[in-house]
Coordinates of C-alpha atoms in Angstrom, one line a residue:
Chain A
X20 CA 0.0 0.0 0.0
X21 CA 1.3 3.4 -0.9
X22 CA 2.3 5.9 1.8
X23 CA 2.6 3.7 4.8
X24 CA 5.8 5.2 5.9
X25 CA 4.7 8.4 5.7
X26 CA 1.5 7.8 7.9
X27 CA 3.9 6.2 10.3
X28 CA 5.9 9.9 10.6
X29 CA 2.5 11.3 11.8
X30 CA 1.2 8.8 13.8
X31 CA 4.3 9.0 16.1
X32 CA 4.2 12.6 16.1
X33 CA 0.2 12.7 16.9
X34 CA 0.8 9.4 20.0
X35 CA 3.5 12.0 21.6
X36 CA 1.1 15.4 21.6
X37 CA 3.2 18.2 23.2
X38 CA 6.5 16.1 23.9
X39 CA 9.4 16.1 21.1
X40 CA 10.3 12.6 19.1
X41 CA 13.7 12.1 17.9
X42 CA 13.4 13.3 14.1
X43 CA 12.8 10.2 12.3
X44 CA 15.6 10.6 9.7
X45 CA 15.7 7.0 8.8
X46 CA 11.5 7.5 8.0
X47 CA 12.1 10.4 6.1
X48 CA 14.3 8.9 3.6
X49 CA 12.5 6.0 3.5
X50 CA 9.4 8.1 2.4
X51 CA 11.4 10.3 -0.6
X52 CA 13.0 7.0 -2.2
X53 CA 8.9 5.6 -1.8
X54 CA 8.2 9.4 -3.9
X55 CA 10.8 8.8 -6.5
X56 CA 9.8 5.6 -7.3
X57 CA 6.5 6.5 -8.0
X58 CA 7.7 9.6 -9.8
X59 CA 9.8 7.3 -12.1
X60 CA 6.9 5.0 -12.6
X61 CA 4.6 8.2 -13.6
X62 CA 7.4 9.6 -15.7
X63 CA 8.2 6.0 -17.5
X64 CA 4.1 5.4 -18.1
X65 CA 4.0 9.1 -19.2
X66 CA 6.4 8.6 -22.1
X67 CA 5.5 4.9 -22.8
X68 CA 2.8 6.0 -25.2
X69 CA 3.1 2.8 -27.6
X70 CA 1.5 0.2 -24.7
X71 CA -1.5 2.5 -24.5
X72 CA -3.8 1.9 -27.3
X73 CA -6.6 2.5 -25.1
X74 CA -5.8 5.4 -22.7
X75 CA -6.3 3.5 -19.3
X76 CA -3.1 4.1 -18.2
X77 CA -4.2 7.7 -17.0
X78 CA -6.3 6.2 -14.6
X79 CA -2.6 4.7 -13.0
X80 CA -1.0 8.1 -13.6
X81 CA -3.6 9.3 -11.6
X82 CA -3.7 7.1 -8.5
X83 CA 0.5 7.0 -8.4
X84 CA 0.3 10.8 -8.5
X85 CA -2.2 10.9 -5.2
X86 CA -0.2 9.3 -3.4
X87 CA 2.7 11.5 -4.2
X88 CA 0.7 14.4 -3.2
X89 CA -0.3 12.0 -0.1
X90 CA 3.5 11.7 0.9
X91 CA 4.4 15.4 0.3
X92 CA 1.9 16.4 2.6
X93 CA 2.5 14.1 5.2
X94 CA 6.4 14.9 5.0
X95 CA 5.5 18.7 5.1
X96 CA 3.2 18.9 8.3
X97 CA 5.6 16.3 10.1
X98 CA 8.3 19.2 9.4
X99 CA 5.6 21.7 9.9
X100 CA 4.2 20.4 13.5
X101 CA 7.9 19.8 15.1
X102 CA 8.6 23.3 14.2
X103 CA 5.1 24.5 16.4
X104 CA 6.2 22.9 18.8
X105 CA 9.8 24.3 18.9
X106 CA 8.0 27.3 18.9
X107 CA 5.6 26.7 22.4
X108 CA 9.2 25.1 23.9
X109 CA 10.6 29.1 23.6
X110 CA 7.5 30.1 25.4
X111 CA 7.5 27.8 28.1
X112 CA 10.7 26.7 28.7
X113 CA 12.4 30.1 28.0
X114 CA 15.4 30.6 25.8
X115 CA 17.6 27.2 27.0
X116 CA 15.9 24.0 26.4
X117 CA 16.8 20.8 28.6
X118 CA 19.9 18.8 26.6
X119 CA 17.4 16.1 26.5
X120 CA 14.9 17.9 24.7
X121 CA 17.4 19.3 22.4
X122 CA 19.0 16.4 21.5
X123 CA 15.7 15.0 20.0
X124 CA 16.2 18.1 17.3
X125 CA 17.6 17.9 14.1
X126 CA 20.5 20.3 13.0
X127 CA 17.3 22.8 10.8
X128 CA 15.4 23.1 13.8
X129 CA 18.6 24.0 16.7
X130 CA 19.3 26.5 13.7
X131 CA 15.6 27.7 13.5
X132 CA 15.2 27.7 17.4
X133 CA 18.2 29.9 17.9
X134 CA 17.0 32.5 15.0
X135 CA 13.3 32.7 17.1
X136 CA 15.0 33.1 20.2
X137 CA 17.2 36.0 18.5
X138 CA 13.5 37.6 16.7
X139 CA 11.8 37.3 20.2
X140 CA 14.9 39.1 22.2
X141 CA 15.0 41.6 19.8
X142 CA 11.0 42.1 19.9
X143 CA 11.2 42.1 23.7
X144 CA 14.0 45.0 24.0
X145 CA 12.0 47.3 21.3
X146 CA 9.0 47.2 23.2
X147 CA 8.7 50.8 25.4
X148 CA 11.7 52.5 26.5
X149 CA 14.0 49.8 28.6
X150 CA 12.4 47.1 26.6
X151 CA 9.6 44.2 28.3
X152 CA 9.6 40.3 28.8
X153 CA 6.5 39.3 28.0
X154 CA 7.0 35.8 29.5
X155 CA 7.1 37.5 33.2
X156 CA 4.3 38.6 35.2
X157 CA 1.7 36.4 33.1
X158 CA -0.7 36.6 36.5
X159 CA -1.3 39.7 38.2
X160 CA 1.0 40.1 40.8
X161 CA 0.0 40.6 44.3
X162 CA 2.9 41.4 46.3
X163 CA 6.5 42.1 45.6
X164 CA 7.7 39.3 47.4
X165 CA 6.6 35.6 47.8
X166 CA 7.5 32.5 49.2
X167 CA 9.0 29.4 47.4
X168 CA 10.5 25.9 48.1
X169 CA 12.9 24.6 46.3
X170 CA 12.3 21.4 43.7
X171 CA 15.8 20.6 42.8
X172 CA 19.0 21.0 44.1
X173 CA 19.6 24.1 41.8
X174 CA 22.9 25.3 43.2
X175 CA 24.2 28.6 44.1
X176 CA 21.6 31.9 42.8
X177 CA 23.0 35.3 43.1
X178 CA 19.9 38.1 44.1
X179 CA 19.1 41.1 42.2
X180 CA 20.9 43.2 45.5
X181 CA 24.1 40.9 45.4
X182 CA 23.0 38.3 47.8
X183 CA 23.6 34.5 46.8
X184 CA 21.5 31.8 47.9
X185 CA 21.5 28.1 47.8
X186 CA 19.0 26.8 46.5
X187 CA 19.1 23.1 47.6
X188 CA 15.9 20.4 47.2
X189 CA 13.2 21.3 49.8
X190 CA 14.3 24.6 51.5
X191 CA 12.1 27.7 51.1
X192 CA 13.4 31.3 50.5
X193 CA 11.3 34.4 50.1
X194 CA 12.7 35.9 47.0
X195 CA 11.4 38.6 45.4
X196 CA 8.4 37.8 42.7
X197 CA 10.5 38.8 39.5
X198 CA 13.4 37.2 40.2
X199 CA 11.7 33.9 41.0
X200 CA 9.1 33.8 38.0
X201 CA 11.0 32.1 35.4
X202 CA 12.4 29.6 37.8
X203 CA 8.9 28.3 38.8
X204 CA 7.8 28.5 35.3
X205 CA 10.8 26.2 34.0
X206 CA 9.9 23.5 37.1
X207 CA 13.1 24.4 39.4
X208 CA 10.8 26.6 42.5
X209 CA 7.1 26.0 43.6
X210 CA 5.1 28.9 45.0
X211 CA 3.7 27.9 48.9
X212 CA 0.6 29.2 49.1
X213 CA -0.8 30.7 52.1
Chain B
X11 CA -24.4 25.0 4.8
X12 CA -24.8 22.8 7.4
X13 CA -21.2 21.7 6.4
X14 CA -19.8 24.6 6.7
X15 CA -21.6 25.4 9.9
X16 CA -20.2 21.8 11.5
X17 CA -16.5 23.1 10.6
X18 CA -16.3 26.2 11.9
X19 CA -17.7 25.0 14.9
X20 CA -15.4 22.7 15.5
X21 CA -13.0 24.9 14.2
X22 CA -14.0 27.1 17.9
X23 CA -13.9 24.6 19.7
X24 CA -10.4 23.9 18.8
X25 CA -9.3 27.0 19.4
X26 CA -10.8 27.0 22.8
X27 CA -9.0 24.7 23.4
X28 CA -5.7 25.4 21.6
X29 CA -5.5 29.1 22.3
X30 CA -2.8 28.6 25.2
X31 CA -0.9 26.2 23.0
X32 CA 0.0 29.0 20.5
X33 CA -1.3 26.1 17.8
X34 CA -2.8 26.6 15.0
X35 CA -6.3 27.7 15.3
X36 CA -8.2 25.1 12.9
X37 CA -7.5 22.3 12.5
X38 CA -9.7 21.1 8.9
X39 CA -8.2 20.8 5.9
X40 CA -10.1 24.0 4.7
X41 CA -7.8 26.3 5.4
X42 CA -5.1 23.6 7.2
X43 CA -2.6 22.0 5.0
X44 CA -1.0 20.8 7.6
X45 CA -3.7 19.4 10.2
X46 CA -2.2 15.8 11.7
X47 CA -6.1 14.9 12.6
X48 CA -6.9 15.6 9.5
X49 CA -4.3 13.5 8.1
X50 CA -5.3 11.2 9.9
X51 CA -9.2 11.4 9.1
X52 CA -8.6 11.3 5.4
X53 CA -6.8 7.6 6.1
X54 CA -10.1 6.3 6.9
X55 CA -11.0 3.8 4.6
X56 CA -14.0 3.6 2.4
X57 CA -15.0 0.9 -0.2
X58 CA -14.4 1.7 -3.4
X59 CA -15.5 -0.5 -6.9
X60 CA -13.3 0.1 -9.9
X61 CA -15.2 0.8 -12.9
X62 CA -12.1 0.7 -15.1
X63 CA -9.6 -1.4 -15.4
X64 CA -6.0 -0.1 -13.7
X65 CA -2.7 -1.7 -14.9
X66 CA 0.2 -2.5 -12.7
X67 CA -1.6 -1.6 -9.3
X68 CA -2.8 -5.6 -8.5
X69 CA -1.0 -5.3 -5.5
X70 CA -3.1 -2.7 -3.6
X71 CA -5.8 -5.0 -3.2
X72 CA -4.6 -7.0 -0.8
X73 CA -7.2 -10.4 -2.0
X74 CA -5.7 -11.3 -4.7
X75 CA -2.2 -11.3 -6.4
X76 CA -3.0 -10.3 -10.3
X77 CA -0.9 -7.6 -11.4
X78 CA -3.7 -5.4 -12.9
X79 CA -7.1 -4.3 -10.7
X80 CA -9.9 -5.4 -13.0
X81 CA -13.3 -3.8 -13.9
X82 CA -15.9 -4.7 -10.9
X83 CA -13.1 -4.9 -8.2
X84 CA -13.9 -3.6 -4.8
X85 CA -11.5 -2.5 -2.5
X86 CA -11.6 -0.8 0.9
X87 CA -9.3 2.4 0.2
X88 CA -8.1 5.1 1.9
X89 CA -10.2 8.3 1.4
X90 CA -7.5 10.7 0.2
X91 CA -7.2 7.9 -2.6
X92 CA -10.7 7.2 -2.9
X93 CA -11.9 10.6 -3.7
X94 CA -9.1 11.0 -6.2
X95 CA -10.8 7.9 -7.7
X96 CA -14.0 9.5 -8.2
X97 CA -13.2 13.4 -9.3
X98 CA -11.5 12.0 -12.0
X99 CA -13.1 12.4 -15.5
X100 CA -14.1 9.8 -16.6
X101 CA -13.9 8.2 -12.7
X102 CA -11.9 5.2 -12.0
X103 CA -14.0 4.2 -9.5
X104 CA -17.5 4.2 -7.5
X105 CA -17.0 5.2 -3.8
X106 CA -19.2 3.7 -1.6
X107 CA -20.3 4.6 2.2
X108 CA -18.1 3.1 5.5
X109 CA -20.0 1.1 7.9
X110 CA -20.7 3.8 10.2
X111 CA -22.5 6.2 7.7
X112 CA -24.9 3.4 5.8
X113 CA -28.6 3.3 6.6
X114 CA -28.4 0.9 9.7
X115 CA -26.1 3.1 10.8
X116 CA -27.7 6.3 10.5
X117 CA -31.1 5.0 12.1
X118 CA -28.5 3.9 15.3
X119 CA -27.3 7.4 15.6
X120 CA -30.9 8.8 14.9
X121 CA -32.4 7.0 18.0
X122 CA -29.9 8.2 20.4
X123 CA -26.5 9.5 19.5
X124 CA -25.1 9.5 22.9
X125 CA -25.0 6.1 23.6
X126 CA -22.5 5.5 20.2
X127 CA -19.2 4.4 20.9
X128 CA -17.6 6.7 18.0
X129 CA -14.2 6.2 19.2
X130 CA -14.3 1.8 18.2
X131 CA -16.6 2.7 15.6
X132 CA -15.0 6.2 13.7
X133 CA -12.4 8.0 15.9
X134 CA -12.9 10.8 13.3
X135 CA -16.3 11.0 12.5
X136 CA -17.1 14.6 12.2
X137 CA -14.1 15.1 10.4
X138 CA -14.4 12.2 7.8
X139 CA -18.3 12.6 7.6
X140 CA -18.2 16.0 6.2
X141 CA -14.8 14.9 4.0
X142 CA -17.3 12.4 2.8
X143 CA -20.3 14.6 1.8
X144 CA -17.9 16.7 -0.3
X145 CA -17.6 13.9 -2.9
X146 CA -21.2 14.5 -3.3
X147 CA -22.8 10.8 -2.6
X148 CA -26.1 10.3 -3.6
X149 CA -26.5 10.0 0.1
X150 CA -25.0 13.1 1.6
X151 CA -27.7 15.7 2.8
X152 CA -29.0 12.8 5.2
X153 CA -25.2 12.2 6.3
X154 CA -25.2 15.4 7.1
X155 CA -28.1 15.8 8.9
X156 CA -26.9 13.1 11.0
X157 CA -23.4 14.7 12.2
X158 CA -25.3 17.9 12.9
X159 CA -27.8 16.4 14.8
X160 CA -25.6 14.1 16.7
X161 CA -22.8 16.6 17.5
X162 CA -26.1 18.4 19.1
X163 CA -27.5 15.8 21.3
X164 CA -24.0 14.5 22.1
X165 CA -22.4 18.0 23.0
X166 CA -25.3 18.9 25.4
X167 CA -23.6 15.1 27.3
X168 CA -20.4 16.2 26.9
X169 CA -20.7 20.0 28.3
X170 CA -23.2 18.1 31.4
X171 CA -19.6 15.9 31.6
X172 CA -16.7 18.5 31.9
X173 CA -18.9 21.2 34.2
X174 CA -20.6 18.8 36.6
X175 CA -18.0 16.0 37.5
X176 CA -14.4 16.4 38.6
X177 CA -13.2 13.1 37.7
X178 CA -13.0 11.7 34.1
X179 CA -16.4 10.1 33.2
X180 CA -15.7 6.4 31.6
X181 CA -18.3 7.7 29.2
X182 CA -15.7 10.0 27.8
X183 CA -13.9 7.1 26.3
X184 CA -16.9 6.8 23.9
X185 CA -16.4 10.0 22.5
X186 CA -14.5 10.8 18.4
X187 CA -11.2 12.9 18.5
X188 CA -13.1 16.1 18.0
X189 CA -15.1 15.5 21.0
X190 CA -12.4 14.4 23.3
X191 CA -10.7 17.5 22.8
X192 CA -14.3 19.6 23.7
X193 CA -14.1 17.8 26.3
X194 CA -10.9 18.3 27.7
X195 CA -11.2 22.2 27.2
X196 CA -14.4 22.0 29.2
X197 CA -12.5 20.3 32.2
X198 CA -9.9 22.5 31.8
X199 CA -11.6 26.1 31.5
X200 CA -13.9 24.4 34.4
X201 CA -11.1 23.8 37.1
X202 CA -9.4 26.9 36.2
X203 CA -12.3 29.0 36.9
X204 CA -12.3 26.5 39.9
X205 CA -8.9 27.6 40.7
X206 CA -9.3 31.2 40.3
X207 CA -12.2 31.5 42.4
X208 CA -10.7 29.9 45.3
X209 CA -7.2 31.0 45.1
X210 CA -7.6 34.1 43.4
X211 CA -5.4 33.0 40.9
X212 CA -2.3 34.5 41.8
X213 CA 0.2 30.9 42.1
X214 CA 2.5 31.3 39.5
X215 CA 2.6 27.5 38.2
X216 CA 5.7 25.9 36.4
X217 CA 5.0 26.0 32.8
X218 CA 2.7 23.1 30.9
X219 CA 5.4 21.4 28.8
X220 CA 7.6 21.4 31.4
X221 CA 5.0 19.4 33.9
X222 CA 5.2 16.8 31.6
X223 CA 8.8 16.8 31.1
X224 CA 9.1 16.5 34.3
X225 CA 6.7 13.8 34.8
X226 CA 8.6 11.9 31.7
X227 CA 11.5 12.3 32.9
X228 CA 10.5 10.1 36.4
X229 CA 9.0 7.5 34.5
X230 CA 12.0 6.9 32.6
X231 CA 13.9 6.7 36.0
X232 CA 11.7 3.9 37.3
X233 CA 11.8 2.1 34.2
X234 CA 15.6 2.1 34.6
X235 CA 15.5 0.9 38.5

């Protein structure tokens, strides 16, 4: 059956839903020899005009040519939907992904991920006068300071005022609310509640 | 009409759900290229009889071993290859319905849609009922008068579901792609509300993607252990 390998590309990526698979390279060529194969076969039945008296080898043309269409889709949202989700990773895990996330990318997409992260620093700093990170203060904030614990053993943080802490796995520090925002959103602080 | 009405309803309801995701808003092949559900809709298959014959494609049905598909043939296709089949002039083949959308069918879903099990029986069916009516079957308004009708009763379940029960219903394992993700918005938007009336909303949280980083990341420790 035609375009079985290709399905395969965007099965895998619609089973993970927000987490990164390893680019399939192996897949991917395996789909482009499937497409020239079936372009020969199109090209060879196109030209081979003597063993068609009776014109029914359109109706092959036809169905060979689908499923090239088929595969070139498939190949293009499978590049397509990794890149969306390179994307959301800027946006949640800020601009330095875990190695283990990265290593799942391919060479295009480190290269594309480091050109976003350069267009949404550069959008950040022309924003007002002294610039605006629009990943901070997503919630209203209620008070300058609040109170977090500590998830992982983070190491040594140094304080907007020249203080260093140590952060180290269960200890709580009351930090002030900007400087501790992007470590909760990327998993390494949790906010007590009252 | 009523078509068009279904997608960009659904098209809504995806972007209910999708607009934290910074995804793409629809997620039907009118206007999205690039939609993996409906990629994976158009892979349902439908029965298709040849009405010409095809040479040197014997091997895509899987029944017999000739080297050429014959006049009178039926094969179960996939749709992206079926309707191909058809809009051809003159067409290679007659596309008939799937299981879930003949008469039998239709008179199940027209008793009571909600008790269905679209996800054994179509895991796409909005999406590959109104791919289906575009090849213009002889059958088609009464198809579509069926997924309209159905999404109606079924949604009124599904929004009774995700407001008025904080565990997952077992029901909700019944439910097509389309629906599941109604479904999960509902929950979602519900407990946040949830969230933000008791809390006030002010907990900064640790990002989605990296929850479940996170949560991959310990499983893959005590697969190791």
């Amino acid at each position: 059956m035609f375009c079985e390998k290709s399905l395969k590309l965007i099965k895998e990526l619609d089973r993970s839903q927000e987490a990164m698979p390893p680019f399939d390279d192996d897949g991917v060529r395996q789909v482009f020899e499937e497409m020239r194969g079936l372009y020969d076969q199109n090209v060879a039945a196109a030209n081979d005009t003597t063993a068609d008296p009776d014109g029914t080898a359109i109706s092959g043309i036809a169905i060979r040519h689908a499923a090239l269409e088929r595969n070139k889709r498939c190949l293009l949202a499978y590049a397509y939907n990794r890149i969306l989700r390179v994307r959301n990773m800027r946006w949640q895990f800020g601009p330095i992904l875990p190695h283990d996330i990265k290593a799942n990318f391919n060479e295009p997409e480190v290269q594309w991920f480091n050109n976003y992260n350069i267009c949404v620093a550069r959008y950040f700093k022309s924003i007002g006068a002294h610039g605006l990170d629009l990943t901070a203060d997503v919630k209203p904030p209620k008070s300058l300071y609040v109170e977090v614990r500590s998830l992982t053993d983070y190491g040594k943080l140094e304080l907007d005022n020249g203080e260093v802490v140590l952060l180290k796995k269960h200890s709580t520090h009351l930090m002030s609310r900007a400087q501790c925002e992007p470590l909760i959103t990327q998993g390494v602080l949790e906010q007590i509640s009252n | 009409m009523f078509c068009h009405g279904l997608i960009s309803l659904d098209g809504g309801c995806q972007q209910l759900c999708h607009h934290r995701k910074i995804m793409s808003l629809c997620h039907s092949y009118v206007p999205n290229y690039f939609s993996i559900p409906d990629i994976l809709a158009t892979q349902e298959k439908v029965p298709c009889t040849f009405e010409v014959q095809v040479k040197h494609l014997g091997f895509l049905d899987p029944g017999s071993d000739k080297r050429d598909i014959e006049v009178g043939t039926n094969i179960e296709l996939p749709f992206w290859m079926a309707s191909v089949l058809k809009t051809q002039r003159p067409a290679i083949a007659d596309v008939g319905l799937p299981k879930i959308f003949k008469e039998s069918y239709r008179d199940i879903l027209k008793a009571d849609p909600v008790v269905v099990d679209l996800h054994k029986l179509a895991p796409y069916f909005y999406e590959f009922g109104m791919s289906l009516c575009m090849l213009n079957h002889r059958e088609s308004p009464e198809i579509v008068n069926v997924l309209v009708e159905s999404f109606k009763q079924r949604f009124r379940k599904i929004l009774d579901w995700a407001q008025h029960s904080n565990i997952e219903v077992p029901e909700s394992k019944k439910l097509d792609n389309a629906e599941k993700i109604i479904y999960q918005a509902g929950r979602e938007v519900g407990s946040s509300l949830h969230l933000w009336l008791t809390e006030g909303g002010s907990l900064i949280m640790a990002a989605g993607m990296v929850m479940q980083h996170k949560k991959m990341k310990l499983t893959q420790r005590d697969l190791l252990q």
